[in-house]
mmCIF file of C-alpha atoms in Angstrom:
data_model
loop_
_atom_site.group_PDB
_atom_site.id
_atom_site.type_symbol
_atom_site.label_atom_id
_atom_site.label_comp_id
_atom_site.label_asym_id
_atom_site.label_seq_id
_atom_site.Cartn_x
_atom_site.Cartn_y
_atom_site.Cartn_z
ATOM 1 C CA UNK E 1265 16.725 32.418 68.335
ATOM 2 C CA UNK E 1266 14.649 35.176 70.660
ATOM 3 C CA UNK E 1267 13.398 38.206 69.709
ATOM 4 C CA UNK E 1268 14.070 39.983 66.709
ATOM 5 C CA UNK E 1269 15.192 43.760 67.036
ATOM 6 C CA UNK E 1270 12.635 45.923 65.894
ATOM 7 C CA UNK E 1271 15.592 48.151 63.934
ATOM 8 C CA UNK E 1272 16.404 44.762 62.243
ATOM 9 C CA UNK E 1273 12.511 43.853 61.666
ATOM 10 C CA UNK E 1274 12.649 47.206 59.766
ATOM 11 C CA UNK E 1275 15.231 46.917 57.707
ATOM 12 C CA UNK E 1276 13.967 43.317 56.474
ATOM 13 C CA UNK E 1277 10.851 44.805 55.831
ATOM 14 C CA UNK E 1278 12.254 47.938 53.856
ATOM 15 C CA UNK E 1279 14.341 45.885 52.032
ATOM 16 C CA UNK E 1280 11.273 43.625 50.957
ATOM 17 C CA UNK E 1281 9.473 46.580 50.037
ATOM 18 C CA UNK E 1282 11.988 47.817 48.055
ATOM 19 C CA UNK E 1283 12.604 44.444 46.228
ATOM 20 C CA UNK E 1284 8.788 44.599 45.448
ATOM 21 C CA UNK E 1285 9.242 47.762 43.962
ATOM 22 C CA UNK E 1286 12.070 47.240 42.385
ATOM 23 C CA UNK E 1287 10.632 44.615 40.383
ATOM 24 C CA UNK E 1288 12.706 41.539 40.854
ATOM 25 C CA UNK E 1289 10.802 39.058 38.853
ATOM 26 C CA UNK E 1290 10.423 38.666 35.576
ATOM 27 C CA UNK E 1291 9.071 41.476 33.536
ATOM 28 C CA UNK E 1292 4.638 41.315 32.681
ATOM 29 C CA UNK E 1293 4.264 41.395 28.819
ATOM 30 C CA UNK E 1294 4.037 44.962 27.554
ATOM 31 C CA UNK E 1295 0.841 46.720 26.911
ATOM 32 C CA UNK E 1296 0.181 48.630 24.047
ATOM 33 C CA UNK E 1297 1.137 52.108 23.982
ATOM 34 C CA UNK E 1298 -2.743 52.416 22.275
ATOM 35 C CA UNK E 1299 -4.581 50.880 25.556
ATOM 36 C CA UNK E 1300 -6.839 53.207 27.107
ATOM 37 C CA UNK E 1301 -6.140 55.053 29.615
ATOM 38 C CA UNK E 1302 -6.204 53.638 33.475
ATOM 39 C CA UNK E 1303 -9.206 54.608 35.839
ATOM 40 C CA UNK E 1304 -6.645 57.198 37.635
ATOM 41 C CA UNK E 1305 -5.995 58.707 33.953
ATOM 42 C CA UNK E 1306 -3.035 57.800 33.644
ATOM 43 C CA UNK E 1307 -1.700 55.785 30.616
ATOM 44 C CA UNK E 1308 -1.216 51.912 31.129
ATOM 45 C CA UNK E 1309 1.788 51.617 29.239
ATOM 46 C CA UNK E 1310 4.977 54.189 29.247
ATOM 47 C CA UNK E 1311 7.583 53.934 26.723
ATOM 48 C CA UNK E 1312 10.830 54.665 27.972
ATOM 49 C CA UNK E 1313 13.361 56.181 25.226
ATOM 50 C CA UNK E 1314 16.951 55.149 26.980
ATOM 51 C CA UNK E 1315 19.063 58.474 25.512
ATOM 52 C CA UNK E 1316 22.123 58.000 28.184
ATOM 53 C CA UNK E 1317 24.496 56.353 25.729
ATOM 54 C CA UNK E 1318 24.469 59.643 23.180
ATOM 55 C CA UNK E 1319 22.749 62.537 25.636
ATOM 56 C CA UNK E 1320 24.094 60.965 28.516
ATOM 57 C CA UNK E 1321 27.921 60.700 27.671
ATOM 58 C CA UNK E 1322 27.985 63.747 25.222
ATOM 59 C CA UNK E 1323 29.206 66.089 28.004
ATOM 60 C CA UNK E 1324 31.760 63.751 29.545
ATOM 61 C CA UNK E 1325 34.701 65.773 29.538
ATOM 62 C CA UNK E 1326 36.966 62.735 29.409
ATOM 63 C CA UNK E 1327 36.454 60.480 25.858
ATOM 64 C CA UNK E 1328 34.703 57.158 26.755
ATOM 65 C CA UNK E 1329 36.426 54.517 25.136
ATOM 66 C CA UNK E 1330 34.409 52.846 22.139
ATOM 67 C CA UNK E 1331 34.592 49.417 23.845
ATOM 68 C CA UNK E 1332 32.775 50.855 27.396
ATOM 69 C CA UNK E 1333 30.075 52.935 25.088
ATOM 70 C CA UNK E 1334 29.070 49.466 23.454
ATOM 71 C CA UNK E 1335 29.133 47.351 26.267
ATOM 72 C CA UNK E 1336 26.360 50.014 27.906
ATOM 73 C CA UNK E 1337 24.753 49.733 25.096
ATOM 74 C CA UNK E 1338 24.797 46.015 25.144
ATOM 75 C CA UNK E 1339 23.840 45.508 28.775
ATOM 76 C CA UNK E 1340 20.477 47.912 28.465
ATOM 77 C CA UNK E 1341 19.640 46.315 25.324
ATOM 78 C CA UNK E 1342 18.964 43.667 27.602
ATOM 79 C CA UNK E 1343 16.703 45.318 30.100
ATOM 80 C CA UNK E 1344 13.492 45.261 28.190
ATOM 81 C CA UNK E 1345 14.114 49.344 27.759
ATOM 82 C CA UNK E 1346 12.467 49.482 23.785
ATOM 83 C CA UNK E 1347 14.763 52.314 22.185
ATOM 84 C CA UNK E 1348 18.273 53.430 23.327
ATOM 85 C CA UNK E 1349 19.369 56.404 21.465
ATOM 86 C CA UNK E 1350 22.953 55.222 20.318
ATOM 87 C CA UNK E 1351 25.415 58.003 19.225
ATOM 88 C CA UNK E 1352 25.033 61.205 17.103
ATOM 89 C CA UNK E 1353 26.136 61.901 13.879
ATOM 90 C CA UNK E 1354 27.875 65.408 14.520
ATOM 91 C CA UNK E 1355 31.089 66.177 13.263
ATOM 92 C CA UNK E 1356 33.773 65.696 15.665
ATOM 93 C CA UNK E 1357 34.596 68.938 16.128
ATOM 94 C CA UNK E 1358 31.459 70.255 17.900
ATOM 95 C CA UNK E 1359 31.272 67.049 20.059
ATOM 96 C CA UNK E 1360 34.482 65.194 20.061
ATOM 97 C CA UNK E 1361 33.233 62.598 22.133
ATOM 98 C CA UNK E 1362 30.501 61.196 19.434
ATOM 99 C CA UNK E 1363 33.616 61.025 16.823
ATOM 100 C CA UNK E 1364 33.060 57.198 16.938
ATOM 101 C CA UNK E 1365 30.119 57.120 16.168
ATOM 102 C CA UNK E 1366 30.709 54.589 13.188
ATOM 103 C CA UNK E 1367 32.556 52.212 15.573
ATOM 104 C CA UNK E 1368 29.834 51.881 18.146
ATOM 105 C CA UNK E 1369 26.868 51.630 15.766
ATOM 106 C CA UNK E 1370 28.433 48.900 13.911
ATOM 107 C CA UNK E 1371 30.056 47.402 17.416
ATOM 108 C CA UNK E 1372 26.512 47.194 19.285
ATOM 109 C CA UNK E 1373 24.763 43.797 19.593
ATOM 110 C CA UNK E 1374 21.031 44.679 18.025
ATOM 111 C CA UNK E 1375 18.267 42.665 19.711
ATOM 112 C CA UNK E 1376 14.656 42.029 18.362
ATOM 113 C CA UNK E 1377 12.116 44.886 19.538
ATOM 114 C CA UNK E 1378 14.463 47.696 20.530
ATOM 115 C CA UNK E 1379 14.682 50.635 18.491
ATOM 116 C CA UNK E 1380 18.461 52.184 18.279
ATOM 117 C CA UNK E 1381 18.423 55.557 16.616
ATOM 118 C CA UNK E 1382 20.826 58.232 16.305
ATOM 119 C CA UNK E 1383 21.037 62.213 16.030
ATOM 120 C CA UNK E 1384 21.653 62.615 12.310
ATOM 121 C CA UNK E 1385 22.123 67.563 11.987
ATOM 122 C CA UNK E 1386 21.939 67.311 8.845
ATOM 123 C CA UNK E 1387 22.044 65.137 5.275
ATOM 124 C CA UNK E 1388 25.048 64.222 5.451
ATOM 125 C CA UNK E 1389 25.011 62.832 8.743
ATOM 126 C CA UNK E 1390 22.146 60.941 7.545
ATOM 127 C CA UNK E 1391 23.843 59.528 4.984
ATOM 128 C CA UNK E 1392 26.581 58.598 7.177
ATOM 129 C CA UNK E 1393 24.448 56.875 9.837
ATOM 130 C CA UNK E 1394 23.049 55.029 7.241
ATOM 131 C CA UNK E 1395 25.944 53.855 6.168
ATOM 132 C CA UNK E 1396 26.669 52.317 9.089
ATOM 133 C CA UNK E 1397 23.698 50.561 10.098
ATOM 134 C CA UNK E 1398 21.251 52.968 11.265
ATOM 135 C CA UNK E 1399 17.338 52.107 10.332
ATOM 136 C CA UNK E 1400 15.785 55.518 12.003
ATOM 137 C CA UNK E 1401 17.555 58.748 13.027
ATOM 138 C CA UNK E 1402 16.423 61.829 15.074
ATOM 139 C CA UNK E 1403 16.386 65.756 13.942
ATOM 140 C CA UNK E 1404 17.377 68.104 16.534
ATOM 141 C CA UNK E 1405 15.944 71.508 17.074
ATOM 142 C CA UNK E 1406 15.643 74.517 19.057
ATOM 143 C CA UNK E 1407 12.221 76.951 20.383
ATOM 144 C CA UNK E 1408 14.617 79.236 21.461
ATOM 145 C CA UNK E 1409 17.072 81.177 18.136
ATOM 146 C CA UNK E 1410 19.583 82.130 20.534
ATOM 147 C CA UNK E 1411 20.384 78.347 21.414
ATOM 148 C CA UNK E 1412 19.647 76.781 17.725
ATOM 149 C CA UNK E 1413 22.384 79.265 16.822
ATOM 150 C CA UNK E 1414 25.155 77.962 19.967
ATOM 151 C CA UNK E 1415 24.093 74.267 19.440
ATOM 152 C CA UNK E 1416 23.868 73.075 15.811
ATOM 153 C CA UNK E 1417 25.547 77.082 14.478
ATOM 154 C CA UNK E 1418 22.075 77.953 12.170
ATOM 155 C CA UNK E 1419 19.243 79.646 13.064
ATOM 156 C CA UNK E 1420 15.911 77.606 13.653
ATOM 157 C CA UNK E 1421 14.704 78.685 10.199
ATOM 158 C CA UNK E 1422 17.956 77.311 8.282
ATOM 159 C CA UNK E 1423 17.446 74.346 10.610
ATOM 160 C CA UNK E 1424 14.249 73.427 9.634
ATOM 161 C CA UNK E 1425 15.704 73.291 6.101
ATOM 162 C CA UNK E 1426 18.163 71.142 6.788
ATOM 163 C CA UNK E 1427 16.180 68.530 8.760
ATOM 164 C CA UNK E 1428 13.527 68.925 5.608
ATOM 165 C CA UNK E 1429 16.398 67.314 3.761
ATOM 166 C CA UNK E 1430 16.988 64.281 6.277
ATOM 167 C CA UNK E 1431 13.047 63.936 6.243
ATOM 168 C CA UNK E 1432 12.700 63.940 2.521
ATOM 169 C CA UNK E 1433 16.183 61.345 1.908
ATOM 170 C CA UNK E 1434 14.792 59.172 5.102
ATOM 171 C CA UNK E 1435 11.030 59.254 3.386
ATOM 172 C CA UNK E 1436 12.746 57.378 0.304
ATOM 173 C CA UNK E 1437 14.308 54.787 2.518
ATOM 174 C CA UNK E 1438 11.054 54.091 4.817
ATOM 175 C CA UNK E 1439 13.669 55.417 7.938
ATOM 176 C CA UNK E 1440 11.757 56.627 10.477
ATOM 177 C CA UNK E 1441 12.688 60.442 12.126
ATOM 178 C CA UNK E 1442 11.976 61.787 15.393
ATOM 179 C CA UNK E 1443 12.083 65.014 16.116
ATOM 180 C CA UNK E 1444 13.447 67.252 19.102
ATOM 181 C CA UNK E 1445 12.718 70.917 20.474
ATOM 182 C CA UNK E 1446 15.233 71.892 22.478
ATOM 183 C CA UNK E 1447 14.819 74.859 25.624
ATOM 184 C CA UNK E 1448 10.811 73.869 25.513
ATOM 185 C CA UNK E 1449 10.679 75.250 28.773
ATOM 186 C CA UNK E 1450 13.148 77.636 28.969
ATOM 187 C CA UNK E 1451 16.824 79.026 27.925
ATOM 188 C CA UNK E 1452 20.374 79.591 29.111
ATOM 189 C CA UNK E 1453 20.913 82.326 26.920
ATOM 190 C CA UNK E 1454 17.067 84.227 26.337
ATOM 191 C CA UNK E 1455 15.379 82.655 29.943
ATOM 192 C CA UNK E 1456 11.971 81.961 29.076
ATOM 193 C CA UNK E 1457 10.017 80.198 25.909
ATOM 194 C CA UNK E 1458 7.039 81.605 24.844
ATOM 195 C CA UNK E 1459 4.696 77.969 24.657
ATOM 196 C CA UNK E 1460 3.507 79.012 20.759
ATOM 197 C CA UNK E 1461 7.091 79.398 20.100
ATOM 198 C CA UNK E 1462 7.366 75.453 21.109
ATOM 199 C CA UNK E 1463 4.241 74.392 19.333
ATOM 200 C CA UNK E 1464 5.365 75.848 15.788
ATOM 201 C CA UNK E 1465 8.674 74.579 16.028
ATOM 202 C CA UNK E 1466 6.749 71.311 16.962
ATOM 203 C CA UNK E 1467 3.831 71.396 14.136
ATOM 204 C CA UNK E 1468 6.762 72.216 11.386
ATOM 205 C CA UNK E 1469 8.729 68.637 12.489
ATOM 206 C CA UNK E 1470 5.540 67.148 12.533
ATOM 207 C CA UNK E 1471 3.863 68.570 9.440
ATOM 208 C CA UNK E 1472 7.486 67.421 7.383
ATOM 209 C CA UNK E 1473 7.552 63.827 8.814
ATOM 210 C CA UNK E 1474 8.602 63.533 12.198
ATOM 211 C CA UNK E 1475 6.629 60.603 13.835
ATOM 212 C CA UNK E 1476 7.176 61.999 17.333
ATOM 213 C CA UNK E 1477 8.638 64.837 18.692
ATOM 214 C CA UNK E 1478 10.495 64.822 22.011
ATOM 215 C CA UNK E 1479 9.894 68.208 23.933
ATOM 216 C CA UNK E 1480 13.214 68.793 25.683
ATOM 217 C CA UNK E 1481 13.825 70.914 29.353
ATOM 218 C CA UNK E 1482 16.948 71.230 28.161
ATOM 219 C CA UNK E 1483 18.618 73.013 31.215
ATOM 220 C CA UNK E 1484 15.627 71.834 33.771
ATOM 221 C CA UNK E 1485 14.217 75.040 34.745
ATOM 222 C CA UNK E 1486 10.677 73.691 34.211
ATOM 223 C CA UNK E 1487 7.614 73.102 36.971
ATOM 224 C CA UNK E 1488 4.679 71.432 36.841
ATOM 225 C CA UNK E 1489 2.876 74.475 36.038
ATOM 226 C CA UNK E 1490 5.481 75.526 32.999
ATOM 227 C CA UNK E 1491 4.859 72.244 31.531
ATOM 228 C CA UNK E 1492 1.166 72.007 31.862
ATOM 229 C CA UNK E 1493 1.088 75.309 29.724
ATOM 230 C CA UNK E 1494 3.675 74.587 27.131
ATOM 231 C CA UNK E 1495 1.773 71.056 27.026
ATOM 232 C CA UNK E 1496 -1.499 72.648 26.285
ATOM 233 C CA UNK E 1497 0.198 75.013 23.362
ATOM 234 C CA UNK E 1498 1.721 72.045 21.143
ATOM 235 C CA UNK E 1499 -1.451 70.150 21.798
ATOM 236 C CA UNK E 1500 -3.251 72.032 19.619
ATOM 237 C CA UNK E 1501 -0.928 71.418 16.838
ATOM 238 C CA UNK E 1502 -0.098 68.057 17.218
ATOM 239 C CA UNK E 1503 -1.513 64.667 18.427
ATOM 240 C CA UNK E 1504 -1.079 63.471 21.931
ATOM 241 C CA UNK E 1505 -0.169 60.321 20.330
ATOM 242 C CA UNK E 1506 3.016 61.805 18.652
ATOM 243 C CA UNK E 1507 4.521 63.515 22.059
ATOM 244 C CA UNK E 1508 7.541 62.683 24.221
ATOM 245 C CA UNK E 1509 8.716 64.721 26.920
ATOM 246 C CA UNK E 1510 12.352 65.008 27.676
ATOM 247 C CA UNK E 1511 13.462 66.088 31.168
ATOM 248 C CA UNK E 1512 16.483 67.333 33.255
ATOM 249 C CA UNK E 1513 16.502 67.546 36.773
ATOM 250 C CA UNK E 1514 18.240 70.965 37.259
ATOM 251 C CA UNK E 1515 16.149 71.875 39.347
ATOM 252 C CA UNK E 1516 14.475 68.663 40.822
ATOM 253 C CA UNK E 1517 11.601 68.768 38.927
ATOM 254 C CA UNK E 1518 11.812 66.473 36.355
ATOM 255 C CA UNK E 1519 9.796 63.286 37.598
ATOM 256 C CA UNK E 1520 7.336 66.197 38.629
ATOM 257 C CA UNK E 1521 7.293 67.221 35.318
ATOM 258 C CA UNK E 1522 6.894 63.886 33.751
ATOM 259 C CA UNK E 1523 4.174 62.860 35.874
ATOM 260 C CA UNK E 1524 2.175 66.145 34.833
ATOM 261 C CA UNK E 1525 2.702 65.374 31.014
ATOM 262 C CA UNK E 1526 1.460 61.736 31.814
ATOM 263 C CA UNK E 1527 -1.292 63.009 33.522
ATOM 264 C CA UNK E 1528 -2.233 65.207 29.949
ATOM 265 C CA UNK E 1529 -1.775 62.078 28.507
ATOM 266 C CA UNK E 1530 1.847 61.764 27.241
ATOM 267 C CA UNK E 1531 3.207 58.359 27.460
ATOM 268 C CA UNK E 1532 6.440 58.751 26.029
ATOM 269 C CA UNK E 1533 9.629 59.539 28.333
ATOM 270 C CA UNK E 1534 13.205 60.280 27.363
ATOM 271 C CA UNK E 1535 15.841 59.216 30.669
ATOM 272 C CA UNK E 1536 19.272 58.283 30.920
ATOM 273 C CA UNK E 1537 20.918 55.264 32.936
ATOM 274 C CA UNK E 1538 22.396 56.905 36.170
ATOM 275 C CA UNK E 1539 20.948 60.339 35.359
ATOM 276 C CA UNK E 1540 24.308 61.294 33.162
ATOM 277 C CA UNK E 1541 24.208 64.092 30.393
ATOM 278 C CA UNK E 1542 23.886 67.836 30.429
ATOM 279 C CA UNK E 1543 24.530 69.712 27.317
ATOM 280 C CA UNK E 1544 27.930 70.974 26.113
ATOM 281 C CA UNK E 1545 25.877 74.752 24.965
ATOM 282 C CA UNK E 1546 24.011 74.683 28.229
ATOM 283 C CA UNK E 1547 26.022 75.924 30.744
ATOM 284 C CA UNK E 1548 24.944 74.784 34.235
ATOM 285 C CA UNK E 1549 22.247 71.917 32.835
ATOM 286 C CA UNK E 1550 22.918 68.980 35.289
ATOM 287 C CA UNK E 1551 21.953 65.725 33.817
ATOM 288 C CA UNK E 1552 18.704 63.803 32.299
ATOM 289 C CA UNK E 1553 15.983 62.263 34.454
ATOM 290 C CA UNK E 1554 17.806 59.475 35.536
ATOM 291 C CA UNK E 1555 15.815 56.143 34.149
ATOM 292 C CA UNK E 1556 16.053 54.565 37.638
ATOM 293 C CA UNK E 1557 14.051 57.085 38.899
ATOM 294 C CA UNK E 1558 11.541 57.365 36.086
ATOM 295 C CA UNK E 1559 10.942 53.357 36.440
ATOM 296 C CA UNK E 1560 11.189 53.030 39.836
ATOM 297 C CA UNK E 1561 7.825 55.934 39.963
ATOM 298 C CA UNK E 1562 6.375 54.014 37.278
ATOM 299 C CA UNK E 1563 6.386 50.630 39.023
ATOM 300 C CA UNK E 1564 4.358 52.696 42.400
ATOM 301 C CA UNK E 1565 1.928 53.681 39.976
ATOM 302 C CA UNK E 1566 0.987 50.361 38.807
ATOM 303 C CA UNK E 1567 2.344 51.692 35.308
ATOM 304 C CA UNK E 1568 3.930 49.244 32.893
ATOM 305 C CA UNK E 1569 6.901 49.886 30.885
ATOM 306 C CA UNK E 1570 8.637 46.205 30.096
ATOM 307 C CA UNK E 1571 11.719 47.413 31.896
ATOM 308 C CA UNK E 1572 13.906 45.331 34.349
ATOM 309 C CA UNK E 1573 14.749 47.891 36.759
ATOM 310 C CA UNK E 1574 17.365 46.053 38.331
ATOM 311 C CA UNK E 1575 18.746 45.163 34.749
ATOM 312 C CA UNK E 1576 18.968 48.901 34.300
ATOM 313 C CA UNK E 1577 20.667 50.033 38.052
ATOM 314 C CA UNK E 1578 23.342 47.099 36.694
ATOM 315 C CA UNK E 1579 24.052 49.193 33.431
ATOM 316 C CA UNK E 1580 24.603 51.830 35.536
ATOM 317 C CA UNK E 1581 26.201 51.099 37.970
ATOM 318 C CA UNK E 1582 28.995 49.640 35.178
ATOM 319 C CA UNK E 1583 28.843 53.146 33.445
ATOM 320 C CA UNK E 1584 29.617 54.898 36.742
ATOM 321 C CA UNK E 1585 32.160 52.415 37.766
ATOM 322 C CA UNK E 1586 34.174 52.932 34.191
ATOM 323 C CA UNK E 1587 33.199 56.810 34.177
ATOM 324 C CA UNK E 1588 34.860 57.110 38.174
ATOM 325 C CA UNK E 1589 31.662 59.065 38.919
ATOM 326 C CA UNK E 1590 28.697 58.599 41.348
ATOM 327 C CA UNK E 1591 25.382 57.778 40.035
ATOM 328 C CA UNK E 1592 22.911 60.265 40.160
ATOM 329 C CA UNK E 1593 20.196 58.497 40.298
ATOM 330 C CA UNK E 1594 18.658 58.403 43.545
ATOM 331 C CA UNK E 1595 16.927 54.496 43.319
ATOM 332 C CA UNK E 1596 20.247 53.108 42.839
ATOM 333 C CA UNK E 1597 22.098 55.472 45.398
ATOM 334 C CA UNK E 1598 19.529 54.041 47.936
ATOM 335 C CA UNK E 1599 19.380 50.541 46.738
ATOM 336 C CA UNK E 1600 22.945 49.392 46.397
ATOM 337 C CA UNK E 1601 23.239 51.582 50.024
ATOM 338 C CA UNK E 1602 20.798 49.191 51.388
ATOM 339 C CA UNK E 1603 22.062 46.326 49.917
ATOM 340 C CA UNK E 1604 19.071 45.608 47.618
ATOM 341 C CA UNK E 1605 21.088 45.320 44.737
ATOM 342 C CA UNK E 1606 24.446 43.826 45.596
#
């Protein structure tokens, strides 16, 4: 056959790297989020919270139809992700492209071991997203008054009241509630959060029932530095154990970011399948993390998250295709480029 070019050798051997890293095989059992922590001090076990099928498609100018939102929903449910964050609860009004929200919870195909909440404002979105299937919900707030005001139209102090309400009904009915802070590391309408501001905003969710709260760079301003600060803050209110960290990549920070929190000790990570989202009262706030990304740094690190990565670059790569829109995740521009994922 002769000699093989050495361009060619390359690409083989890029292309078997990339396969390596990309995780063909089948997914190793999951650790326990509990394990202790690896000798690099890093967690063993990351928890990835898929939010691309309510954060991600919120801000799509064009409505998704109802049958293309389940289907995603479907085809990550079979990825090994362990929660996908399925619609919101809103009224149609503020974010007309959640109105069917009813549809697609009671439309998805629920498998064994994956959590599929959804954004419940107030009690009688609760209600309603009980009503149609939902067994835990998330509360979403604000560190900054300014934005609390432009995203769910009260100020953080009525909104804490309101979300007392969910907590309180979903306490009755053993539903679980996450929490949110929104502009954690800084806002499109006051520019930067002072980290106490964060933590008591955090400690109130916590202290009325919120299992976790997800700490949200909600337009992606954040650095390493920023996050290491606002970290340290809400840690002394709340347990490690009961953090999440929610990033945007603005700014190109966000796996940056997320490897900082892991490095405090977070092991909880909020991403979205091809990096879609924004935020409809955020002007300028590109999208989420994209989960591609966030697995494809986790598998380097020797991190385990139960997450088919190829399974996911699939989903997305059908989201994109029915959106008409590039992904923005970098691992799958580079993998279906090479041919990695065909």
């Amino acid at each position: 056959m002769g000699t093989v070019p050495s361009a060619l050798k390359h690409c083989l051997s890029y292309q078997h790297l990339l396969k390596e890293q990309l995780w063909i095989a089948e997914p190793p059992a999951a650790a326990h989020p509990a394990q202790e922590p690896q000798a690099s001090g890093l967690p063993e076990y990351i928890k990835i919270v898929e939010v691309g099928p309510r954060d991600g498609l919120q801000n799509e100018k064009v409505i998704v139809p109802t049958d293309i939102k389940i289907e995603l929903i479907n085809q990550l449910s079979k990825t090994g992700l362990p929660a996908i964050e399925v619609t919101s609860f809103v009224s149609s009004k503020w974010v007309p492209q959640m109105a069917d929200h009813k549809e697609v919870m009671r439309g998805i195909e629920r498998h064994p071991g994956v959590q599929y909440p959804v954004l419940t404002p107030n009690l009688q979105g609760f209600h309603s997203a009980i009503a149609a299937g939902a067994t835990e919900v998330s509360v979403f707030g604000a560190a900054s008054e300014s934005f609390s005001k432009m995203n769910i139209n009260c100020s953080i102090e009525e909104s804490i009241e309101r979300f007392e309400e969910v907590t309180k009904s979903a306490r009755s009915m053993n539903i679980p509630v996450r929490g949110y802070v929104s502009c954690a590391l800084g806002c499109p309408y006051e520019g930067n959060i002072v980290p106490d501001k964060v933590a008591e905003v955090s400690k109130r969710l916590y202290s009325m029932g919120c299992y976790e709260i997800s700490l949200g760079d909600t337009i992606g301003v954040g650095t390493p530095g920023s996050m290491k600060k606002m970290l340290e803050a809400v840690m002394k209110e709340i347990p490690l154990s009961a953090l999440a960290v929610h990033c945007h990549d603005t700014y190109g920070q966000a796996l940056a970011n997320i490897l900082t929190a892991m490095q405090m000790g977070v092991s909880v990570v909020d991403s979205s399948v091809a990096g879609l989202g924004g935020c409809p009262y955020a002007k300028g706030a590109t999208g989420n993390v994209a989960t591609e990304d966030v697995i494809y740094m986790l598998n380097g690190l020797g991190i385990n998250t139960g997450v088919n990565l190829c399974a996911v670059m699939e989903a997305g790569n059908f989201i994109c295709t029915a959106l008409n829109k590039k992904t923005n995740s970098k691992v799958a521009q580079a993998s279906f480029s090479t041919g990695t994922i065909n």
